[in-house]
Amino acid sequence: MTDVPEPVRKCANLLKGTRSDTEKFAALFMVTKLMKGKDCNTAGKQLLFEAIGFPFLRKLLVSKDLPSDCPPLVYKSVALSILTGFCQEEELATHKDIIDAIPTLLEIVEQADDEDYEDNLIVVSEAYSCLKSIASYEPGQQALLATGAIPKMSQIYSAQSFQTDEALHLIVLLVKQFGVASWPEDPTAFHALIQRIALDMETDHTERKYELCRILADILITCRREIVLNSLDGQIWPESLFKGCGDILKAKIGPKQRDPALHLIATTLQVLGMQWAFMDDQKQFFLMLLQLAAIEVRMQMDEKKLETTFKQAELLTCCFVILEQCIEYMASDQLDLEPKEKQTTYTALKGAFNQVMAVLTRVSQDKIKDSGNARDKAFIIATVRILSAWLAQETTAMRPAIYKLLPFMLKIGNETFHELKAWRAGPREGSPPVDILRVMMPALCHFAVEDEARRVLFTHKQDEVLLEAIELYFSIAHWKRPPIPRAERLKRMNEPDPVPTPEQQAQMKEARSAIVALCNILMNFTVLEPKRAEDAPTFANLLKFVVENLPELKDTPDNLVIHGNLAVLGLLLLKQQSKKVKQNDFSICRYIQATIRFLWDAYNIDESNDPTALVVSIAYKGFWSDISELWFLGMQTMCGVLPLVPWISEFALESGWAEGIVKTLKKVKIGTLPANVKSAYEDFLSQLVDVNADVVAVLKKADALRVCRNHRMMDLGKKLFGD
């Protein structure tokens, strides 16, 4: 303690020598004077903290049993003034005694509107100062979260109490630290807070409007999205945000105003989705937003030094979020644009993406790509992501340049995929990393059918990564209950089966989309690179994965589309690798049974209002737009597999499928069977007859003669009954 200034040392000795609370309190005025001076260093503050003793400060803050020489608020004010000084030092701000005082400090700021405090608002200000200092360090942040500081501060701001901006800044500091965990399951406090800030933002026409845009964006991004979306009924803050942001977009503003507005709009779209941009049932806000984001991207990326562009990473990332949502929305065909609007929109997007391409090409050749800076890496990932979203829709432009850039994009996508894979294999701390490879998949579906792009993909062994990806995403989509330790099994026998959490359900939905895109890419590879599909170990492993996992897939409506995709991918691979398939291989047998189930269940007559009409089954109807082409491809490929692996025809017989087709078609009214369905069934039954002598008797017994006559199945008729 040699570095403690002499006046501080004397004061500490005086405090230690006091014999009553009155004497100690009198000495505190000397402490406040010392702490405001330059001489009181960290060691001095620690010495004073120990000399006063925290129990005495607590007594001044909470006790009603104090000497009556002064009003209670004076005692409080002095105690808080000293605490504020102590809290400026990390060692004291994180001291257990001060952390334990958080509920008392919160109580003071919550009572800011009480008559007691009207004459001495300095007490409330000091309490906020203490809380702000405590919140600067991790132990204080954890304690504030645990004591419900965020809902309490939200309540204070919503009620527009004294010094509410202090409450708001405290909320922002904490939500930036804790994200989604900041908010309780009950969204009442969140809605009330956002409503208040949104209303202030909408009605304020000073520079504060743009500060509130930043604050709103920081808070909105941390919400419990599902809970907030499910409790929006009666909430008017989305409308306030829409009006406030609309006013900003229409006004003449500079970068200082535009940047926070774009930040808020991007965040709101992430939370509420693109429907928010159509709150007035007009498309003007959407078109204005798309143009603004596209122009901003073009300007910020236009022929500047890479360092200059990277300095605008935050603004550009917000524009990317807006553009990605706009592109996805336009691709969903929900937007009715005039020809002129279409042309203007396309020109704006093309201009922006030419610049994105140019910058990413420069990045791929620059040392900045290997920078260890997390911010730079995040921006490169965001740039690859937005370009991938564009390439999913733009399938013809800029091809030579894209093929040159593709290896770099794959490198970034594969790195993020492997980060996600490693995260899922570990303790899973924090949020899962974003897999940019998954975002690239719709674009890769297009690349898979382009010869030059496919050459690049195979040169960089992308087929191997895609196999890893389908394995990972299947493990996410095919959720299994966590294993119960042996010692607890008896005790937990009667517990209800656990179900996936909302977060897991969202991940499963995402995984199913990824599997569908992966199957699409891999089917194209299999068809367009037959030699590779026949010989390469990756494709042998892919078939092994499909035949082993498809039978395990749960039979639920959510899984129907991936069931169909995996079934048909398996058939295409089986056709190429038929020479290697062993007869009665158990896994192949189970796979064929699961595939027959998918093909068999698509059509029936039992669920039709008309007992003579063949219809798509109810289970398939809601997904038919996604699986109708798959069904026809599956039937066609099954016809191609049968001559190569004839023993699988036994399953079509033993399961009753072949007989079932004939019995169903027998009931169908003449002239009503769609030509493509008739052709699919006739080709399949004809192939069965060719490869298995037992089929003829089974079909004849089921009255195939009548079916051939009714539906004019000439080829099948000839095979069964001759000319």
PDB file of C-alpha atoms in Angstrom, residues 492-648:
ATOM      1  CA  ARG A 492     -37.496 -42.506 -16.059  1.00  0.00           C
ATOM      2  CA  MET A 493     -39.413 -45.391 -17.659  1.00  0.00           C
ATOM      3  CA  ASN A 494     -42.818 -43.713 -17.354  1.00  0.00           C
ATOM      4  CA  GLU A 495     -41.682 -40.286 -18.532  1.00  0.00           C
ATOM      5  CA  PRO A 496     -43.380 -39.034 -21.729  1.00  0.00           C
ATOM      6  CA  ASP A 497     -41.181 -39.142 -24.824  1.00  0.00           C
ATOM      7  CA  PRO A 498     -39.222 -35.893 -25.190  1.00  0.00           C
ATOM      8  CA  VAL A 499     -39.901 -33.755 -28.253  1.00  0.00           C
ATOM      9  CA  PRO A 500     -37.477 -31.444 -30.091  1.00  0.00           C
ATOM     10  CA  THR A 501     -37.312 -27.871 -28.797  1.00  0.00           C
ATOM     11  CA  PRO A 502     -38.579 -25.041 -31.080  1.00  0.00           C
ATOM     12  CA  GLU A 503     -34.937 -24.261 -31.866  1.00  0.00           C
ATOM     13  CA  GLN A 504     -34.259 -27.909 -32.815  1.00  0.00           C
ATOM     14  CA  GLN A 505     -37.439 -27.981 -34.924  1.00  0.00           C
ATOM     15  CA  ALA A 506     -36.205 -24.915 -36.843  1.00  0.00           C
ATOM     16  CA  GLN A 507     -32.838 -26.637 -37.393  1.00  0.00           C
ATOM     17  CA  MET A 508     -34.632 -29.806 -38.592  1.00  0.00           C
ATOM     18  CA  LYS A 509     -36.680 -27.775 -41.084  1.00  0.00           C
ATOM     19  CA  GLU A 510     -33.499 -26.133 -42.382  1.00  0.00           C
ATOM     20  CA  ALA A 511     -31.804 -29.546 -42.599  1.00  0.00           C
ATOM     21  CA  ARG A 512     -34.680 -31.010 -44.644  1.00  0.00           C
ATOM     22  CA  SER A 513     -34.357 -28.159 -47.181  1.00  0.00           C
ATOM     23  CA  ALA A 514     -30.612 -28.793 -47.364  1.00  0.00           C
ATOM     24  CA  ILE A 515     -31.166 -32.535 -47.983  1.00  0.00           C
ATOM     25  CA  VAL A 516     -33.582 -31.807 -50.845  1.00  0.00           C
ATOM     26  CA  ALA A 517     -31.066 -29.434 -52.489  1.00  0.00           C
ATOM     27  CA  LEU A 518     -28.212 -31.921 -51.941  1.00  0.00           C
ATOM     28  CA  CYS A 519     -30.234 -34.758 -53.503  1.00  0.00           C
ATOM     29  CA  ASN A 520     -30.957 -32.524 -56.478  1.00  0.00           C
ATOM     30  CA  ILE A 521     -27.238 -31.767 -56.985  1.00  0.00           C
ATOM     31  CA  LEU A 522     -26.208 -35.403 -56.483  1.00  0.00           C
ATOM     32  CA  MET A 523     -28.916 -36.725 -58.843  1.00  0.00           C
ATOM     33  CA  ASN A 524     -27.604 -34.390 -61.560  1.00  0.00           C
ATOM     34  CA  PHE A 525     -24.049 -35.602 -60.894  1.00  0.00           C
ATOM     35  CA  THR A 526     -25.198 -39.234 -61.116  1.00  0.00           C
ATOM     36  CA  VAL A 527     -27.070 -38.742 -64.402  1.00  0.00           C
ATOM     37  CA  LEU A 528     -24.562 -36.440 -66.103  1.00  0.00           C
ATOM     38  CA  GLU A 529     -21.364 -38.175 -64.904  1.00  0.00           C
ATOM     39  CA  PRO A 530     -22.380 -41.864 -65.283  1.00  0.00           C
ATOM     40  CA  LYS A 531     -18.809 -43.205 -65.382  1.00  0.00           C
ATOM     41  CA  ARG A 532     -17.917 -41.374 -62.181  1.00  0.00           C
ATOM     42  CA  ALA A 533     -21.146 -42.524 -60.506  1.00  0.00           C
ATOM     43  CA  GLU A 534     -20.266 -46.104 -61.454  1.00  0.00           C
ATOM     44  CA  ASP A 535     -16.610 -46.152 -60.361  1.00  0.00           C
ATOM     45  CA  ALA A 536     -15.822 -43.385 -57.863  1.00  0.00           C
ATOM     46  CA  PRO A 537     -15.629 -44.389 -54.164  1.00  0.00           C
ATOM     47  CA  THR A 538     -17.603 -41.245 -53.173  1.00  0.00           C
ATOM     48  CA  PHE A 539     -20.630 -42.465 -55.133  1.00  0.00           C
ATOM     49  CA  ALA A 540     -20.321 -45.979 -53.689  1.00  0.00           C
ATOM     50  CA  ASN A 541     -20.326 -44.415 -50.210  1.00  0.00           C
ATOM     51  CA  LEU A 542     -23.282 -42.251 -51.174  1.00  0.00           C
ATOM     52  CA  LEU A 543     -25.341 -45.302 -52.192  1.00  0.00           C
ATOM     53  CA  LYS A 544     -24.315 -47.021 -48.954  1.00  0.00           C
ATOM     54  CA  PHE A 545     -25.481 -43.957 -46.986  1.00  0.00           C
ATOM     55  CA  VAL A 546     -28.878 -43.886 -48.767  1.00  0.00           C
ATOM     56  CA  VAL A 547     -29.663 -47.609 -48.455  1.00  0.00           C
ATOM     57  CA  GLU A 548     -28.686 -47.665 -44.780  1.00  0.00           C
ATOM     58  CA  ASN A 549     -30.502 -44.495 -43.730  1.00  0.00           C
ATOM     59  CA  LEU A 550     -33.686 -44.276 -45.799  1.00  0.00           C
ATOM     60  CA  PRO A 551     -35.353 -47.237 -43.987  1.00  0.00           C
ATOM     61  CA  GLU A 552     -34.566 -45.526 -40.637  1.00  0.00           C
ATOM     62  CA  LEU A 553     -36.345 -42.294 -41.579  1.00  0.00           C
ATOM     63  CA  LYS A 554     -39.455 -41.662 -39.485  1.00  0.00           C
ATOM     64  CA  ASP A 555     -42.699 -41.925 -41.448  1.00  0.00           C
ATOM     65  CA  THR A 556     -43.996 -38.381 -40.805  1.00  0.00           C
ATOM     66  CA  PRO A 557     -45.535 -35.783 -43.141  1.00  0.00           C
ATOM     67  CA  ASP A 558     -42.510 -33.490 -42.626  1.00  0.00           C
ATOM     68  CA  ASN A 559     -40.200 -36.238 -43.920  1.00  0.00           C
ATOM     69  CA  LEU A 560     -42.183 -37.171 -47.048  1.00  0.00           C
ATOM     70  CA  VAL A 561     -40.262 -34.886 -49.440  1.00  0.00           C
ATOM     71  CA  ILE A 562     -36.835 -36.025 -48.223  1.00  0.00           C
ATOM     72  CA  HIS A 563     -38.059 -39.648 -48.287  1.00  0.00           C
ATOM     73  CA  GLY A 564     -38.913 -39.238 -51.983  1.00  0.00           C
ATOM     74  CA  ASN A 565     -35.647 -37.493 -52.793  1.00  0.00           C
ATOM     75  CA  LEU A 566     -33.470 -40.078 -51.064  1.00  0.00           C
ATOM     76  CA  ALA A 567     -35.477 -42.950 -52.590  1.00  0.00           C
ATOM     77  CA  VAL A 568     -35.026 -41.659 -56.150  1.00  0.00           C
ATOM     78  CA  LEU A 569     -31.356 -40.730 -55.611  1.00  0.00           C
ATOM     79  CA  GLY A 570     -30.819 -44.307 -54.421  1.00  0.00           C
ATOM     80  CA  LEU A 571     -32.473 -45.743 -57.548  1.00  0.00           C
ATOM     81  CA  LEU A 572     -30.307 -43.593 -59.854  1.00  0.00           C
ATOM     82  CA  LEU A 573     -27.161 -44.719 -58.011  1.00  0.00           C
ATOM     83  CA  LEU A 574     -28.335 -48.350 -57.967  1.00  0.00           C
ATOM     84  CA  LYS A 575     -28.764 -48.214 -61.736  1.00  0.00           C
ATOM     85  CA  GLN A 576     -25.139 -47.043 -62.208  1.00  0.00           C
ATOM     86  CA  GLN A 577     -23.654 -49.414 -59.633  1.00  0.00           C
ATOM     87  CA  SER A 578     -25.808 -52.449 -60.428  1.00  0.00           C
ATOM     88  CA  LYS A 579     -22.766 -54.649 -61.209  1.00  0.00           C
ATOM     89  CA  LYS A 580     -21.517 -54.273 -57.634  1.00  0.00           C
ATOM     90  CA  VAL A 581     -24.838 -55.058 -55.914  1.00  0.00           C
ATOM     91  CA  LYS A 582     -24.952 -58.439 -54.189  1.00  0.00           C
ATOM     92  CA  GLN A 583     -28.154 -60.461 -54.394  1.00  0.00           C
ATOM     93  CA  ASN A 584     -30.302 -60.270 -51.277  1.00  0.00           C
ATOM     94  CA  ASP A 585     -28.018 -57.674 -49.653  1.00  0.00           C
ATOM     95  CA  PHE A 586     -30.055 -56.966 -46.482  1.00  0.00           C
ATOM     96  CA  SER A 587     -29.611 -53.171 -46.551  1.00  0.00           C
ATOM     97  CA  ILE A 588     -30.613 -53.047 -50.252  1.00  0.00           C
ATOM     98  CA  CYS A 589     -33.709 -55.136 -49.473  1.00  0.00           C
ATOM     99  CA  ARG A 590     -34.805 -52.709 -46.732  1.00  0.00           C
ATOM    100  CA  TYR A 591     -34.076 -49.743 -48.983  1.00  0.00           C
ATOM    101  CA  ILE A 592     -36.175 -51.208 -51.843  1.00  0.00           C
ATOM    102  CA  GLN A 593     -39.086 -51.786 -49.443  1.00  0.00           C
ATOM    103  CA  ALA A 594     -38.909 -48.128 -48.306  1.00  0.00           C
ATOM    104  CA  THR A 595     -38.729 -46.970 -51.953  1.00  0.00           C
ATOM    105  CA  ILE A 596     -41.707 -49.124 -52.967  1.00  0.00           C
ATOM    106  CA  ARG A 597     -43.668 -47.573 -50.092  1.00  0.00           C
ATOM    107  CA  PHE A 598     -42.981 -44.067 -51.454  1.00  0.00           C
ATOM    108  CA  LEU A 599     -43.989 -45.029 -55.029  1.00  0.00           C
ATOM    109  CA  TRP A 600     -47.001 -47.130 -53.995  1.00  0.00           C
ATOM    110  CA  ASP A 601     -48.620 -44.639 -51.636  1.00  0.00           C
ATOM    111  CA  ALA A 602     -48.750 -41.730 -54.106  1.00  0.00           C
ATOM    112  CA  TYR A 603     -52.036 -42.642 -55.868  1.00  0.00           C
ATOM    113  CA  ASN A 604     -55.184 -44.374 -54.689  1.00  0.00           C
ATOM    114  CA  ILE A 605     -58.901 -44.588 -55.274  1.00  0.00           C
ATOM    115  CA  ASP A 606     -60.062 -44.975 -51.654  1.00  0.00           C
ATOM    116  CA  GLU A 607     -59.613 -41.290 -50.784  1.00  0.00           C
ATOM    117  CA  SER A 608     -61.460 -40.011 -53.859  1.00  0.00           C
ATOM    118  CA  ASN A 609     -64.998 -38.584 -53.712  1.00  0.00           C
ATOM    119  CA  ASP A 610     -65.633 -40.503 -56.923  1.00  0.00           C
ATOM    120  CA  PRO A 611     -65.029 -44.269 -56.429  1.00  0.00           C
ATOM    121  CA  THR A 612     -63.921 -44.543 -60.096  1.00  0.00           C
ATOM    122  CA  ALA A 613     -61.303 -41.742 -60.070  1.00  0.00           C
ATOM    123  CA  LEU A 614     -57.611 -42.204 -59.342  1.00  0.00           C
ATOM    124  CA  VAL A 615     -56.337 -39.361 -57.114  1.00  0.00           C
ATOM    125  CA  VAL A 616     -53.141 -38.253 -55.416  1.00  0.00           C
ATOM    126  CA  SER A 617     -53.362 -39.530 -51.848  1.00  0.00           C
ATOM    127  CA  ILE A 618     -54.208 -37.060 -49.070  1.00  0.00           C
ATOM    128  CA  ALA A 619     -50.793 -37.576 -47.431  1.00  0.00           C
ATOM    129  CA  TYR A 620     -49.032 -36.525 -50.664  1.00  0.00           C
ATOM    130  CA  LYS A 621     -51.426 -33.776 -51.782  1.00  0.00           C
ATOM    131  CA  GLY A 622     -49.907 -30.917 -49.751  1.00  0.00           C
ATOM    132  CA  PHE A 623     -46.414 -31.767 -51.060  1.00  0.00           C
ATOM    133  CA  TRP A 624     -47.330 -32.816 -54.595  1.00  0.00           C
ATOM    134  CA  SER A 625     -45.781 -29.760 -56.250  1.00  0.00           C
ATOM    135  CA  ASP A 626     -42.450 -30.790 -54.659  1.00  0.00           C
ATOM    136  CA  ILE A 627     -42.645 -34.531 -55.373  1.00  0.00           C
ATOM    137  CA  SER A 628     -44.749 -35.141 -58.495  1.00  0.00           C
ATOM    138  CA  GLU A 629     -41.705 -34.998 -60.820  1.00  0.00           C
ATOM    139  CA  LEU A 630     -39.787 -37.176 -58.355  1.00  0.00           C
ATOM    140  CA  TRP A 631     -42.527 -39.793 -58.439  1.00  0.00           C
ATOM    141  CA  PHE A 632     -42.430 -40.025 -62.238  1.00  0.00           C
ATOM    142  CA  LEU A 633     -38.609 -40.069 -62.235  1.00  0.00           C
ATOM    143  CA  GLY A 634     -38.722 -42.779 -59.560  1.00  0.00           C
ATOM    144  CA  MET A 635     -41.087 -44.963 -61.606  1.00  0.00           C
ATOM    145  CA  GLN A 636     -38.977 -44.438 -64.749  1.00  0.00           C
ATOM    146  CA  THR A 637     -35.711 -45.238 -62.919  1.00  0.00           C
ATOM    147  CA  MET A 638     -37.241 -48.325 -61.311  1.00  0.00           C
ATOM    148  CA  CYS A 639     -37.936 -49.528 -64.866  1.00  0.00           C
ATOM    149  CA  GLY A 640     -34.267 -48.952 -65.693  1.00  0.00           C
ATOM    150  CA  VAL A 641     -33.047 -50.775 -62.546  1.00  0.00           C
ATOM    151  CA  LEU A 642     -35.210 -53.913 -62.942  1.00  0.00           C
ATOM    152  CA  PRO A 643     -33.335 -55.446 -65.940  1.00  0.00           C
ATOM    153  CA  LEU A 644     -29.989 -54.736 -64.193  1.00  0.00           C
ATOM    154  CA  VAL A 645     -30.984 -56.020 -60.717  1.00  0.00           C
ATOM    155  CA  PRO A 646     -33.858 -58.404 -61.607  1.00  0.00           C
ATOM    156  CA  TRP A 647     -34.107 -59.967 -58.134  1.00  0.00           C
ATOM    157  CA  ILE A 648     -35.646 -56.800 -56.686  1.00  0.00           C
TER     158      ILE A 648
END
